[in-house]
mmCIF file of N, CA and C in Angstrom:
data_model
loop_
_atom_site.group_PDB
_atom_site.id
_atom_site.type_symbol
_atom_site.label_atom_id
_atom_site.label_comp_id
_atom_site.label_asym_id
_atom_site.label_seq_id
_atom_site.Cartn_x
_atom_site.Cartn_y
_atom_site.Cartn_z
ATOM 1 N N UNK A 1 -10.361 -10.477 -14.324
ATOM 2 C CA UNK A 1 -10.931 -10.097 -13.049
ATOM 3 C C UNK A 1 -9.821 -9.692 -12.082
ATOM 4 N N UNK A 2 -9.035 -10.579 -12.244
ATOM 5 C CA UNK A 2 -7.557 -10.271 -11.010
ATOM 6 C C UNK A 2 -7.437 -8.578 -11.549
ATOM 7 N N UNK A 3 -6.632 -8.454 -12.959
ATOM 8 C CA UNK A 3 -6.286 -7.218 -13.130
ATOM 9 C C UNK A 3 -7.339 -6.162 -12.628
ATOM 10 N N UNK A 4 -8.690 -6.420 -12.766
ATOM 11 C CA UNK A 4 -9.226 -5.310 -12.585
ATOM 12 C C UNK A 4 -9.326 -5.034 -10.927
ATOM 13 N N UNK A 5 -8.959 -6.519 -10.292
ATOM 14 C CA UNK A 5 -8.867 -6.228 -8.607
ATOM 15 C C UNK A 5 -7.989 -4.769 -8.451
ATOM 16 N N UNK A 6 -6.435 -5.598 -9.234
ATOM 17 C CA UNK A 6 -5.199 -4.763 -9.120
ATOM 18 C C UNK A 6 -5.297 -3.439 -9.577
ATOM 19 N N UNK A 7 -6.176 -3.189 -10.712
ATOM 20 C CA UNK A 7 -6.302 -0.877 -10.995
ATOM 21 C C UNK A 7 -6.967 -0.560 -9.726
ATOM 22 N N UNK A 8 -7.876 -1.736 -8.900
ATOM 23 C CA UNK A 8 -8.724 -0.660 -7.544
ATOM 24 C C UNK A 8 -8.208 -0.885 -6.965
ATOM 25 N N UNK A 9 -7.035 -1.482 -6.206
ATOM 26 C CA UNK A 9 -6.123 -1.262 -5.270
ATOM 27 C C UNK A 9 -4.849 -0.233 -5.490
ATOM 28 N N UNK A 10 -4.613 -0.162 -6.185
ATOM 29 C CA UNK A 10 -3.412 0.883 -7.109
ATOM 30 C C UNK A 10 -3.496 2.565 -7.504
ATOM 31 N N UNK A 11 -5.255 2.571 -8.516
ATOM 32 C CA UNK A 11 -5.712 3.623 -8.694
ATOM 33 C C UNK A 11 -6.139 4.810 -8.032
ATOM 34 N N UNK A 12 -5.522 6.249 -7.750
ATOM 35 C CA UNK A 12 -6.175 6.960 -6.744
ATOM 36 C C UNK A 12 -7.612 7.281 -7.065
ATOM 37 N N UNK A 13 -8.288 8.184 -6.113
ATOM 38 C CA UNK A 13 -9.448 8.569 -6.029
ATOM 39 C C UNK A 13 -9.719 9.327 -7.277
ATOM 40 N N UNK A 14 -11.026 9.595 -8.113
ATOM 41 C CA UNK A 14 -10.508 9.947 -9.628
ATOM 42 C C UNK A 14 -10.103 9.499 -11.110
ATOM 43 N N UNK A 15 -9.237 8.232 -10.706
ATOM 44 C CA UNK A 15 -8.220 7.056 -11.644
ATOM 45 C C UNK A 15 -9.956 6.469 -11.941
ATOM 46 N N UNK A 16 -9.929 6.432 -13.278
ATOM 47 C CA UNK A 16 -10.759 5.211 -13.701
ATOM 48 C C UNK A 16 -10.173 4.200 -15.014
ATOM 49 N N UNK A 17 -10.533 3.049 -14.567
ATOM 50 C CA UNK A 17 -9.706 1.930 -15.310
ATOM 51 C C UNK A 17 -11.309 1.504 -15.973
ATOM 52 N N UNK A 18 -11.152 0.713 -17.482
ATOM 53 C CA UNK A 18 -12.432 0.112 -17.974
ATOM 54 C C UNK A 18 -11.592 -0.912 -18.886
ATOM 55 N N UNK A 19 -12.268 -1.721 -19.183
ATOM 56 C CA UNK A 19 -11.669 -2.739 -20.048
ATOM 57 C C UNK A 19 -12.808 -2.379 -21.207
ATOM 58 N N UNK A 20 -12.339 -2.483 -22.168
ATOM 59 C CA UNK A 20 -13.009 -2.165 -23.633
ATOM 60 C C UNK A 20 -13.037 -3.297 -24.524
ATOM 61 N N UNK A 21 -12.620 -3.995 -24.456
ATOM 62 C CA UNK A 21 -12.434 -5.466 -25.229
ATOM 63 C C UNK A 21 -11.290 -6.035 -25.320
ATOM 64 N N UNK A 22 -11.743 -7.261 -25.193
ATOM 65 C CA UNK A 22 -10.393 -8.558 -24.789
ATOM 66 C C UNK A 22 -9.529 -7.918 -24.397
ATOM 67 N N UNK A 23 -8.427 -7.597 -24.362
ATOM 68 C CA UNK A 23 -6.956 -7.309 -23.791
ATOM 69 C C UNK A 23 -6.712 -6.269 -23.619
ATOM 70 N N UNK A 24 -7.642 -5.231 -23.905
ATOM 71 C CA UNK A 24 -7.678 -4.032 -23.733
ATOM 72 C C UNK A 24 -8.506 -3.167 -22.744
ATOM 73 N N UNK A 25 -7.732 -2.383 -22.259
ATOM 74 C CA UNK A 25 -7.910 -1.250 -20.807
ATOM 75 C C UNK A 25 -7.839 -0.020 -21.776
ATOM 76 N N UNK A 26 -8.626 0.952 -20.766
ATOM 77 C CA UNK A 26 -8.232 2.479 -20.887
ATOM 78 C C UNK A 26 -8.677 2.879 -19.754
ATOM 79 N N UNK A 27 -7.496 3.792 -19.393
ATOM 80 C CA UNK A 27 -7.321 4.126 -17.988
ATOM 81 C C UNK A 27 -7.806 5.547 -18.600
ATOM 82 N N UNK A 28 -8.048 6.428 -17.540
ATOM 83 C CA UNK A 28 -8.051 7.914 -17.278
ATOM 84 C C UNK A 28 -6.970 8.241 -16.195
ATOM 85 N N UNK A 29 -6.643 9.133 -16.390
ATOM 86 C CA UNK A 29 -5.048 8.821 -15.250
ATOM 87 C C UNK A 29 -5.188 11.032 -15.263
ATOM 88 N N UNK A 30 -6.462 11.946 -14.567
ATOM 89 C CA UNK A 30 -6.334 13.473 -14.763
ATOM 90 C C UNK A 30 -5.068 13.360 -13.539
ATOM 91 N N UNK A 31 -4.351 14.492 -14.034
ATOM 92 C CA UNK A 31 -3.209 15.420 -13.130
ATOM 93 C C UNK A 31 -2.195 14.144 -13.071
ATOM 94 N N UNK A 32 -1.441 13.436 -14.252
ATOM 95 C CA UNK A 32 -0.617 12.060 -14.026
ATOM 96 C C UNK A 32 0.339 12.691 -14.672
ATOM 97 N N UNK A 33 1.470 12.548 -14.577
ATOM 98 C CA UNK A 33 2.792 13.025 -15.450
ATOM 99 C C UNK A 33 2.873 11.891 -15.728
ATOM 100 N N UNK A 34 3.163 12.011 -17.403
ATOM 101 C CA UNK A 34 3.225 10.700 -18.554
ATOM 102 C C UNK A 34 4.379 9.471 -17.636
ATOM 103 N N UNK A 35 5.678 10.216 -17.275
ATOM 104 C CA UNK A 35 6.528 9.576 -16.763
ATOM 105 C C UNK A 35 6.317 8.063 -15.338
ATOM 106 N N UNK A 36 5.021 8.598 -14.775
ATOM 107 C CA UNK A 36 4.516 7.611 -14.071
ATOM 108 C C UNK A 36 3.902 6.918 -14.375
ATOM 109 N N UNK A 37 3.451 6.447 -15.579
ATOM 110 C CA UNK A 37 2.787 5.662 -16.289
ATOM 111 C C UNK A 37 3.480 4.477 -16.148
ATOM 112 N N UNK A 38 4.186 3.991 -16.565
ATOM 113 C CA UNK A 38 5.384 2.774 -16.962
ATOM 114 C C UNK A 38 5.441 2.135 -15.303
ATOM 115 N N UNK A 39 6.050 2.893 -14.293
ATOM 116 C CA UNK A 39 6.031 2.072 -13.169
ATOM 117 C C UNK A 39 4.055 1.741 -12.154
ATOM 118 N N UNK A 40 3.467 2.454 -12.572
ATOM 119 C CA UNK A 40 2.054 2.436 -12.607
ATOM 120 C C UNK A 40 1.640 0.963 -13.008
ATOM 121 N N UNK A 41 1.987 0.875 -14.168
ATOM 122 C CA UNK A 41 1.803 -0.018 -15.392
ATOM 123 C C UNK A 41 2.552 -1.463 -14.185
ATOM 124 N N UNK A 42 3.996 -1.297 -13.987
ATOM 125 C CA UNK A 42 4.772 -2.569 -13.429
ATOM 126 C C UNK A 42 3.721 -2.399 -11.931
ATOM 127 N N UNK A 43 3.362 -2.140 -11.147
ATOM 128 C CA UNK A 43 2.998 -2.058 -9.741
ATOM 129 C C UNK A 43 1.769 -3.090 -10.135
ATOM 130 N N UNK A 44 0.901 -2.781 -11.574
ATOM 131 C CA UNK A 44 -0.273 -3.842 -12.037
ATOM 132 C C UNK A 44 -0.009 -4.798 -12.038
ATOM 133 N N UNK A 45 1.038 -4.898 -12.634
ATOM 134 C CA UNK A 45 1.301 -6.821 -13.253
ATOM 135 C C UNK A 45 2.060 -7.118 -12.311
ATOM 136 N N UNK A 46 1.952 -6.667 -11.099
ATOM 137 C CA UNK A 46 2.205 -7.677 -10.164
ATOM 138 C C UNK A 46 0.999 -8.319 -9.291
ATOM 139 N N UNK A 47 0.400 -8.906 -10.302
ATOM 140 C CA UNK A 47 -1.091 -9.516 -9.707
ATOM 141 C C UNK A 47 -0.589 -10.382 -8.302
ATOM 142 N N UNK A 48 0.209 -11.471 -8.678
ATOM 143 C CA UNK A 48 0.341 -12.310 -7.265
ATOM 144 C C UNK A 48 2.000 -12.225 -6.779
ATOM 145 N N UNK A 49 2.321 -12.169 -5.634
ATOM 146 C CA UNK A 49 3.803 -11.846 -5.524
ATOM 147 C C UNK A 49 4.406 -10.448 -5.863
ATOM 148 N N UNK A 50 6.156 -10.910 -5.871
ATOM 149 C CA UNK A 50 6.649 -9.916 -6.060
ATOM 150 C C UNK A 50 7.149 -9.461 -7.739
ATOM 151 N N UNK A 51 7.006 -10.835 -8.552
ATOM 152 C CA UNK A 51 6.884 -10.573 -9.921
ATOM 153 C C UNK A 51 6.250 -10.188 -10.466
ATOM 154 N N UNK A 52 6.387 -9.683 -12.328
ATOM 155 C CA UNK A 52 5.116 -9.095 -12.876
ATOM 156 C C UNK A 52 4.735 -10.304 -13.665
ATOM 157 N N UNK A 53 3.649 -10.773 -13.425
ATOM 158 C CA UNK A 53 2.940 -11.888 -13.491
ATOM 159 C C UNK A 53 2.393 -11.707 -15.499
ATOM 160 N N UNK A 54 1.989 -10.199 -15.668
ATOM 161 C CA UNK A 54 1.858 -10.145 -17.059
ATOM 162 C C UNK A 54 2.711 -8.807 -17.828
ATOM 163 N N UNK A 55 2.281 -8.673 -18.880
ATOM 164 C CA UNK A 55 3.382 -7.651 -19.424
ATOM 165 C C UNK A 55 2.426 -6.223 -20.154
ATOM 166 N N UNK A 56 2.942 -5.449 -20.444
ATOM 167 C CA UNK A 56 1.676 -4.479 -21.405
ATOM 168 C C UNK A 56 2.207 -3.570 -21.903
ATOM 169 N N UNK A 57 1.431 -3.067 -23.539
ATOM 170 C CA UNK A 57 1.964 -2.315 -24.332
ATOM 171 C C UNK A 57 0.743 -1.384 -24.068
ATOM 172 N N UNK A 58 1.310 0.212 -23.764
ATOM 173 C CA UNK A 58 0.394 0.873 -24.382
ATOM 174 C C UNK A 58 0.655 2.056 -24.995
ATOM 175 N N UNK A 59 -0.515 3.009 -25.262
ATOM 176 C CA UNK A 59 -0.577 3.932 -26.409
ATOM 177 C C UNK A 59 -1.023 5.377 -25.133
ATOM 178 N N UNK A 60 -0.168 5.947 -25.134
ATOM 179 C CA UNK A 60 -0.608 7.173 -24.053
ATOM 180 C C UNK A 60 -0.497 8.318 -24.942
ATOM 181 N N UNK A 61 -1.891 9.271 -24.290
ATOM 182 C CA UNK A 61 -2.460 10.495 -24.790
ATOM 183 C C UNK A 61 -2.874 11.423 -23.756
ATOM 184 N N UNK A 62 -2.429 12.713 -24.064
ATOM 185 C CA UNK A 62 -2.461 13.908 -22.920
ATOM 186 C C UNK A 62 -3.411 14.861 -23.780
ATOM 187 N N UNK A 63 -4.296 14.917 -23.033
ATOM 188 C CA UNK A 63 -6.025 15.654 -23.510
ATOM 189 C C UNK A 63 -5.482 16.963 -22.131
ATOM 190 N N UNK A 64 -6.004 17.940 -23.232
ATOM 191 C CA UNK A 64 -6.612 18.339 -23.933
ATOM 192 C C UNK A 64 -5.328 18.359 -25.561
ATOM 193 N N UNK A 65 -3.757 18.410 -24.906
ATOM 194 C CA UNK A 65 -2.774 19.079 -25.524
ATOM 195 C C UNK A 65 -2.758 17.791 -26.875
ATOM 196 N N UNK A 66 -2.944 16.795 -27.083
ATOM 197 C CA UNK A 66 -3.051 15.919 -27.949
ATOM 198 C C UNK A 66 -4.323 15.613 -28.710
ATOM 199 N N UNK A 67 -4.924 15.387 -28.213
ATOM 200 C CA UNK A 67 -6.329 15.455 -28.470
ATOM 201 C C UNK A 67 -7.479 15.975 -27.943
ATOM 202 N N UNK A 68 -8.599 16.719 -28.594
ATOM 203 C CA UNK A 68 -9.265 16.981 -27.539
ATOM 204 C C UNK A 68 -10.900 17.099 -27.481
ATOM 205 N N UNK A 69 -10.693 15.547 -28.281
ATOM 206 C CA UNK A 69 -12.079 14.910 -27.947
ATOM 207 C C UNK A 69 -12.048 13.405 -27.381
ATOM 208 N N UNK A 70 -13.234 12.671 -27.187
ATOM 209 C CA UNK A 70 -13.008 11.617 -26.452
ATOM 210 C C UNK A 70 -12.483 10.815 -28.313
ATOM 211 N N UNK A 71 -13.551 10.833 -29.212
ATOM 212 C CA UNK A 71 -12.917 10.057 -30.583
ATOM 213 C C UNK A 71 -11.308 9.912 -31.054
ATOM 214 N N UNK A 72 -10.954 11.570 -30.880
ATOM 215 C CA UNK A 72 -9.523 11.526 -31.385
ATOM 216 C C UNK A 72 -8.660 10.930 -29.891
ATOM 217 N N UNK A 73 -8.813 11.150 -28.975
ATOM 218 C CA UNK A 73 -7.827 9.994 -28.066
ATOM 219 C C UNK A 73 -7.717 8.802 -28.351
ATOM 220 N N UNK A 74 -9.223 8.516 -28.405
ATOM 221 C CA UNK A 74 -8.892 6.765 -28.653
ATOM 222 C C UNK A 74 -8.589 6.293 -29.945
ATOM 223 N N UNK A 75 -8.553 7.029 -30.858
ATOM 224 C CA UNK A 75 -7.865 6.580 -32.361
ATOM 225 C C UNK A 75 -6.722 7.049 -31.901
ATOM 226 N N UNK A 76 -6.145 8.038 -31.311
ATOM 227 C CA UNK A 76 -4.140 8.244 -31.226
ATOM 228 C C UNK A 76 -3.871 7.544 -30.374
ATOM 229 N N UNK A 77 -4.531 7.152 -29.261
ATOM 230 C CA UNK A 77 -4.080 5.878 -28.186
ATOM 231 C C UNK A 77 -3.818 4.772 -28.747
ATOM 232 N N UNK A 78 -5.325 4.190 -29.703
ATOM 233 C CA UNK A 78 -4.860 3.159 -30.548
ATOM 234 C C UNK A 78 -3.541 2.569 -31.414
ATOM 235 N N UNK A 79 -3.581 4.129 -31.889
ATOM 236 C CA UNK A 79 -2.793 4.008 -33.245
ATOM 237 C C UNK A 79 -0.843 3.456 -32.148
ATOM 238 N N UNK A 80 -0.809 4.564 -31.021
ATOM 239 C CA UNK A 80 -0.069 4.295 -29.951
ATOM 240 C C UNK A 80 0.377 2.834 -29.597
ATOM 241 N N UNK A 81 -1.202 2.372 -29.284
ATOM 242 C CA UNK A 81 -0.795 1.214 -28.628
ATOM 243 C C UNK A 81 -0.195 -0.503 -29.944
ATOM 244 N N UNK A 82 -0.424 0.317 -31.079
ATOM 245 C CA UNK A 82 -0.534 -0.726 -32.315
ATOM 246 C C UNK A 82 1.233 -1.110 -32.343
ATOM 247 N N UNK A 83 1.735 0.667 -32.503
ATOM 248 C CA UNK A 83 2.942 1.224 -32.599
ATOM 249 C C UNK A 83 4.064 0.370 -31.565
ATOM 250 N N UNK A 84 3.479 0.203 -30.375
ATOM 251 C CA UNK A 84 3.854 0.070 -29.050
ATOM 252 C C UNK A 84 3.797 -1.827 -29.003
ATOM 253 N N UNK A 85 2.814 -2.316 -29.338
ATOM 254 C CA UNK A 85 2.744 -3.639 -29.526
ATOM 255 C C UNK A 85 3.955 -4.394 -30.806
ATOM 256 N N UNK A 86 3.913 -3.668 -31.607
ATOM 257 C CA UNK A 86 4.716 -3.906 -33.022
ATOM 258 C C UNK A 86 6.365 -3.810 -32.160
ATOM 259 N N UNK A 87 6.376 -2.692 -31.595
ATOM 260 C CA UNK A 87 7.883 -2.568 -30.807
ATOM 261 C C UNK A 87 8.011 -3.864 -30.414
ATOM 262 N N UNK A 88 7.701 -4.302 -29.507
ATOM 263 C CA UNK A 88 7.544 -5.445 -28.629
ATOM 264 C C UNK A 88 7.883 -6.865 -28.876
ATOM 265 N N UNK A 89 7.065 -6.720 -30.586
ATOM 266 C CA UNK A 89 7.596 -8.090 -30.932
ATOM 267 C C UNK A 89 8.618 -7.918 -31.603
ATOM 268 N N UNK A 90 9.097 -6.835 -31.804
ATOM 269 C CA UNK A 90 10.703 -6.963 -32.955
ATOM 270 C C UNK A 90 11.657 -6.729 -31.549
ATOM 271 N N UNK A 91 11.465 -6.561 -30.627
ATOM 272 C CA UNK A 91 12.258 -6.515 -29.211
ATOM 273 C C UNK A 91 12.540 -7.853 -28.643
ATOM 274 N N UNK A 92 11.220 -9.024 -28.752
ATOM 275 C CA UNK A 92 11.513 -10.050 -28.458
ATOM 276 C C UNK A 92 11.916 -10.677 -29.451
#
């Protein structure tokens, strides 16, 4: 519930955030350069304070040029975010 406070305070007009199951979000982020994603991402997990309270892996996809249906995003996001999670733990 907190996080989803934090995408409607954060998200511009447009931005839609959904949670899809347990631990998982998918944002829509039209007219976002990939590069703002990551500090996007840190501005969230700062639910309380000035720390980031949680952490997150994800799987980013640029529609139409990557995919360009709603099915194939969310299987290359997936496959992304699997990729992206696996990093994470051989990092820690």
């Amino acid at each position: 519930r907190n996080l989803g406070d934090k995408f409607r305070q954060i998200l511009r007009f447009g931005d839609n955030a959904a949670r899809i199951g347990g631990d998982e979000f998918a944002l829509i982020l039209p007219e976002t350069d990939p590069a703002d994603i990551a500090p996007l991402l840190e501005r969230a997990a700062m639910i309380s304070g000035d720390e980031p309270s949680i952490g997150f892996s994800y799987g980013l996809v640029i529609c139409p040029v990557e995919a360009d249906t709603v099915d194939s995003a969310f299987k290359l996001a997936d496959e992304r975010l699997y990729d992206a999670k696996a990093a994470r733990k051989v990092s820690n």
